[in-house]
CSV table of C-alpha atoms in Angstrom, one decimal:
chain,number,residue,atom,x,y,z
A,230,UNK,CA,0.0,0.0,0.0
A,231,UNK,CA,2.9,2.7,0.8
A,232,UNK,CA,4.0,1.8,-2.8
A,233,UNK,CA,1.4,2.8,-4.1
A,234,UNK,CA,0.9,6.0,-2.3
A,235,UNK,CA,4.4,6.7,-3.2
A,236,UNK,CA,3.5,6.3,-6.8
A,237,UNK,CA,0.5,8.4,-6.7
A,238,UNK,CA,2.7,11.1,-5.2
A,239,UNK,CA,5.3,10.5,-7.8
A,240,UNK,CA,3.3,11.2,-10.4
A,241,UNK,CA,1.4,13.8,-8.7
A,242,UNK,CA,4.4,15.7,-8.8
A,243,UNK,CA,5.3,14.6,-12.3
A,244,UNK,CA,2.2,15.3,-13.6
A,245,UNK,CA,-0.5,17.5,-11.3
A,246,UNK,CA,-2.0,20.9,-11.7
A,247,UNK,CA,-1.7,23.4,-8.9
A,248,UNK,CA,-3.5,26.6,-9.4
A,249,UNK,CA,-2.5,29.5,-6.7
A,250,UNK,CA,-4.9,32.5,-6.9
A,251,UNK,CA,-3.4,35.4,-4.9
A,252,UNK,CA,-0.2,36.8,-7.1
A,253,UNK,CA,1.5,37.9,-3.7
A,254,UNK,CA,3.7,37.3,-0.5
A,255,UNK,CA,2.2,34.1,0.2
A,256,UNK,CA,1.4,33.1,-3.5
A,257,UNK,CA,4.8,33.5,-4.2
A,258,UNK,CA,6.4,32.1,-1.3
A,259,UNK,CA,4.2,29.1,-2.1
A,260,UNK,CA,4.9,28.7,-5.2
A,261,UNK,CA,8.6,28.6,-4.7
A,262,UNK,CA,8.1,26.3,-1.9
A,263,UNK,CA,6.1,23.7,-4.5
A,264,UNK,CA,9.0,23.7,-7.0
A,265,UNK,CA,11.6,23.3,-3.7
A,266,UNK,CA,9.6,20.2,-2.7
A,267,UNK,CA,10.2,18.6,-6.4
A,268,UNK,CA,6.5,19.4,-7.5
A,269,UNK,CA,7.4,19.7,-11.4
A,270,UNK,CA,3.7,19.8,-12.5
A,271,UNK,CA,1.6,21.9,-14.4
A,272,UNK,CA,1.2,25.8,-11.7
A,273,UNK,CA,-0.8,28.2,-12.3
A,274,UNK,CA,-0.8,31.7,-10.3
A,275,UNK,CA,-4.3,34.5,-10.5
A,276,UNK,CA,-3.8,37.5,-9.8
A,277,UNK,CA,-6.3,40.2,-10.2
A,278,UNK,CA,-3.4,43.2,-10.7
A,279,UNK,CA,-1.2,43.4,-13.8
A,280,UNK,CA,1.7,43.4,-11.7
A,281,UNK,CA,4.2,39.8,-10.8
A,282,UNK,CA,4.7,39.5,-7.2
A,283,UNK,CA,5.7,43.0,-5.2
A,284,UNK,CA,6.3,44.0,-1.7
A,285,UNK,CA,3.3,46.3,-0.1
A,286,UNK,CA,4.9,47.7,3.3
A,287,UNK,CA,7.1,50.0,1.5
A,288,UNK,CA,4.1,51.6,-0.2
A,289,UNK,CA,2.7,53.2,2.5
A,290,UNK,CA,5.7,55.1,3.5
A,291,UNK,CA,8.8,54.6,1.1
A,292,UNK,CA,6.9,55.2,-2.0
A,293,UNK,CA,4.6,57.6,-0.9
A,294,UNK,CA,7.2,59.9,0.7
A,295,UNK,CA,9.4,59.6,-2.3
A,296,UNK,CA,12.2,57.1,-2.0
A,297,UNK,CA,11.4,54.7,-4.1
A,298,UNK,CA,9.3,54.4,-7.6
A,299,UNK,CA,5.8,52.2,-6.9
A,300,UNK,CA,7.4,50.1,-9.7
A,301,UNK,CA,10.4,48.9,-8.1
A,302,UNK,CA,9.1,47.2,-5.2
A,303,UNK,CA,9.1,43.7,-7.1
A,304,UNK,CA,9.5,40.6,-4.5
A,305,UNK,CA,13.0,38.9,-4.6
A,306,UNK,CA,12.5,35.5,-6.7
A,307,UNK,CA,14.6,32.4,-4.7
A,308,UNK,CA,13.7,30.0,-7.6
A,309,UNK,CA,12.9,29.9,-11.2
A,310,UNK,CA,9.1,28.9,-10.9
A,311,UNK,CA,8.3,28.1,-14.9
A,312,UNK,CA,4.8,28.7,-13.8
A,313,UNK,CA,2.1,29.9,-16.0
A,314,UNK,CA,0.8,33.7,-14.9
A,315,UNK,CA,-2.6,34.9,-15.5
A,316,UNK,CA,-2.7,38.3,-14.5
A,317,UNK,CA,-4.8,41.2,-14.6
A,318,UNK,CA,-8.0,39.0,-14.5
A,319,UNK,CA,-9.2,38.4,-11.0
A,320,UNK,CA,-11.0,34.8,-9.9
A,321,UNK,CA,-14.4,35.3,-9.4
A,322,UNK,CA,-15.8,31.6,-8.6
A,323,UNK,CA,-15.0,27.7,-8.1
A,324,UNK,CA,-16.3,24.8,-9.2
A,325,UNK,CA,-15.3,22.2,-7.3
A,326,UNK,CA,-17.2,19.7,-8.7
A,327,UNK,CA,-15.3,19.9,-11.9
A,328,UNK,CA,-12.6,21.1,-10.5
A,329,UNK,CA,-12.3,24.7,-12.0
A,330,UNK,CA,-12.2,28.4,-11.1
A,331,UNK,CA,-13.5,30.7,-13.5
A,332,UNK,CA,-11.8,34.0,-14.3
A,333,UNK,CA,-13.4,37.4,-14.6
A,334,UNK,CA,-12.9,37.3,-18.4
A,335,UNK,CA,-15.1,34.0,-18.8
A,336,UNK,CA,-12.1,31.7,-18.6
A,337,UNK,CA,-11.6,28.5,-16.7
A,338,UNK,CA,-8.6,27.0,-15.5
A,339,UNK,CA,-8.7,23.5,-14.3
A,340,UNK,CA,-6.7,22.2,-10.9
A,341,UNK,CA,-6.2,19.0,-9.2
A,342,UNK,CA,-5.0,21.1,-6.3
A,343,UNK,CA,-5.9,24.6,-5.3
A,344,UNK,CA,-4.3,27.4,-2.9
A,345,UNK,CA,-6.2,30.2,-1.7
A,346,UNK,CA,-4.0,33.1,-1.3
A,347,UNK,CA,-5.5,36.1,-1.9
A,348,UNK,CA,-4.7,38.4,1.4
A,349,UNK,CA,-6.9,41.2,2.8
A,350,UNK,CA,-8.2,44.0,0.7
A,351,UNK,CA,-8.9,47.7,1.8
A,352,UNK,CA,-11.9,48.7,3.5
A,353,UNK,CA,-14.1,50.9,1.0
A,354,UNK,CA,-16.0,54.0,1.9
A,355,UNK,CA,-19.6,52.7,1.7
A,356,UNK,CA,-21.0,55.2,-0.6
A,357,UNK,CA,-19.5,54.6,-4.1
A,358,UNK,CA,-20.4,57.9,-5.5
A,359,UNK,CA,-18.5,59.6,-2.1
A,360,UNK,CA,-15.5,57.4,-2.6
A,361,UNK,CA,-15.6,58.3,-6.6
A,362,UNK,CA,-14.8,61.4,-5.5
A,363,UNK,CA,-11.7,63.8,-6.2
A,364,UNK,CA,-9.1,63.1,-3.3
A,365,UNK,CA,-10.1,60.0,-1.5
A,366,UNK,CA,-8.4,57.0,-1.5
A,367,UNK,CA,-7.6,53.7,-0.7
A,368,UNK,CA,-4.2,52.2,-0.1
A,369,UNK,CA,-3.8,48.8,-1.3
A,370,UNK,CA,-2.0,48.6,-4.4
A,371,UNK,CA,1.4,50.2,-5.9
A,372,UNK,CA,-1.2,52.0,-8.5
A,373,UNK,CA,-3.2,53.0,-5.5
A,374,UNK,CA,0.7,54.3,-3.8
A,375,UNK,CA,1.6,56.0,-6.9
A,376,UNK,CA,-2.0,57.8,-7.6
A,377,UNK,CA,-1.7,59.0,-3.9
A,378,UNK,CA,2.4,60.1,-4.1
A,379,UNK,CA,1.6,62.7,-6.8
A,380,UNK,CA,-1.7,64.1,-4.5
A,381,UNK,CA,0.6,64.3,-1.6
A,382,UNK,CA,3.5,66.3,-4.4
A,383,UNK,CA,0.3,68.4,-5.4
A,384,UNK,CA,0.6,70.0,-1.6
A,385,UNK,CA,-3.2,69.5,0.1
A,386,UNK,CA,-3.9,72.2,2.3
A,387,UNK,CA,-4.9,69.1,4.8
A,388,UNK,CA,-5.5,65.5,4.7
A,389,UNK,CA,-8.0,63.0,6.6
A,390,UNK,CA,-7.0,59.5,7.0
A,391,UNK,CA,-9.5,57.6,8.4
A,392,UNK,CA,-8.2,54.2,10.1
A,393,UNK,CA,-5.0,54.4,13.0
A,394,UNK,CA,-3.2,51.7,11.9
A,395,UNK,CA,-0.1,50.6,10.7
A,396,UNK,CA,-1.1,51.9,7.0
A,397,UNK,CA,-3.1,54.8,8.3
A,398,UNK,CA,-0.2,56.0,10.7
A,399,UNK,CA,2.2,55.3,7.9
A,400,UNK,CA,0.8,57.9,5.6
A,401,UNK,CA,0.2,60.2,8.4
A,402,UNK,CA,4.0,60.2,9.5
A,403,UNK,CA,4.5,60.8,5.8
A,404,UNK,CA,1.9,64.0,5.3
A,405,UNK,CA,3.9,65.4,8.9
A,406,UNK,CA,7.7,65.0,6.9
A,407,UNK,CA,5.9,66.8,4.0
A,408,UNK,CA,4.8,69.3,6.4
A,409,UNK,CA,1.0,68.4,5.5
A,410,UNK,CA,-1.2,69.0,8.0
A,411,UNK,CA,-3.1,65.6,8.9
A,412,UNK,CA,-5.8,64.4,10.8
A,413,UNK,CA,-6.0,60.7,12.0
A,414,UNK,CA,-9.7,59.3,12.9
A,415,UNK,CA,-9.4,56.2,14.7
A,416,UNK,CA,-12.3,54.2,15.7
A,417,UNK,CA,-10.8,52.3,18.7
A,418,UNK,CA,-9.6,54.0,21.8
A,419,UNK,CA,-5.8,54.8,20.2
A,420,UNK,CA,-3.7,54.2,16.7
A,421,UNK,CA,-2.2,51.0,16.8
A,422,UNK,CA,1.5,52.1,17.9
A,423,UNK,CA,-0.1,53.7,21.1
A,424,UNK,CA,-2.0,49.8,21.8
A,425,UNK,CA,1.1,48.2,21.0
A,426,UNK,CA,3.2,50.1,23.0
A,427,UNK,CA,1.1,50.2,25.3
């Protein structure tokens, strides 16, 4: 019997198709971790942004304040990962009875194995037509880094950030080097390095 399991494994690895959607940190890391493990199959990586794999903690501070282009904070690679990348189209469903998770665009891509890696998004402002609006934004993205750099370089009289955490603090530290006045509104009792430290 373990011969057997360590044939279906074999050729698991041989011949299986891993899908990871989440092009990120984790996706990434993961990916590199199946082809460290011998995994030589067929691996597929979703990621709803146009962009390969990039670091987001320097965008709220590094980027924004100047230091480094939004576009050069692409993840280190360890490995070669010959993987196939479908980005720009985000995963919108799964159909685990056959096996498949269908794209935004209409497309399906077919797994034996599947990773879920998609990380935390940004909370939106809950009135579309409010957030739509000239000068608010959210911080998720490098887009989202660079469209907010050159609002910050356009000198505001004042900013708002709404959230006291690490992001939140992070582009207020940033408006007070730029000598923007800022305003922090923080739902819980203190911003996150005041709880921390605390």
């Amino acid at each position: 019997m373990s011969a057997t399991l360590a044939e279906l494994v074999r050729d698991f690895k041989a011949n299986g198709r891993i899908v990871i959607v989440g092009a990120s940190l984790a996706g990434l890391r993961a990916a590199e971790a199946l082809r460290e493990e011998g995994f030589s199959g067929s691996l597929t990586i979703i990621g709803d942004e146009p962009y390969k794999p990039y670091d987001r903690p320097p965008l709220s501070k590094q980027v924004l304040r100047g230091w480094v282009p939004a576009d050069h904070t692409l993840l280190p690679r360890f490995r070669e990962l010959d993987a196939q990348w479908r980005l720009g189209v985000a995963a919108t469903g799964l159909d685990r009875a056959s096996r498949q998770v269908r794209l935004a665009d209409g497309e399906q891509v077919p797994y034996h194995r599947l990773l879920i890696a998609t990380g935390t998004r940004a909370r939106q402002w809950p009135n579309p037509a409010e957030a739509a609006l000239e000068g608010v934004f959210a911080l998720r993205s490098r887009d989202d880094a660079a469209r907010l750099r050159q609002a910050l370089a356009a000198r505001p009289s004042r900013v708002l950030v709404i959230g006291g955490g690490f992001i939140g603090s992070e582009v207020a530290s940033v408006c007070r080097e730029l000598d923007i006045p800022v305003t922090v509104a923080e739902r819980g009792s203190a911003p996150w390095w005041v709880r921390w430290a605390g």
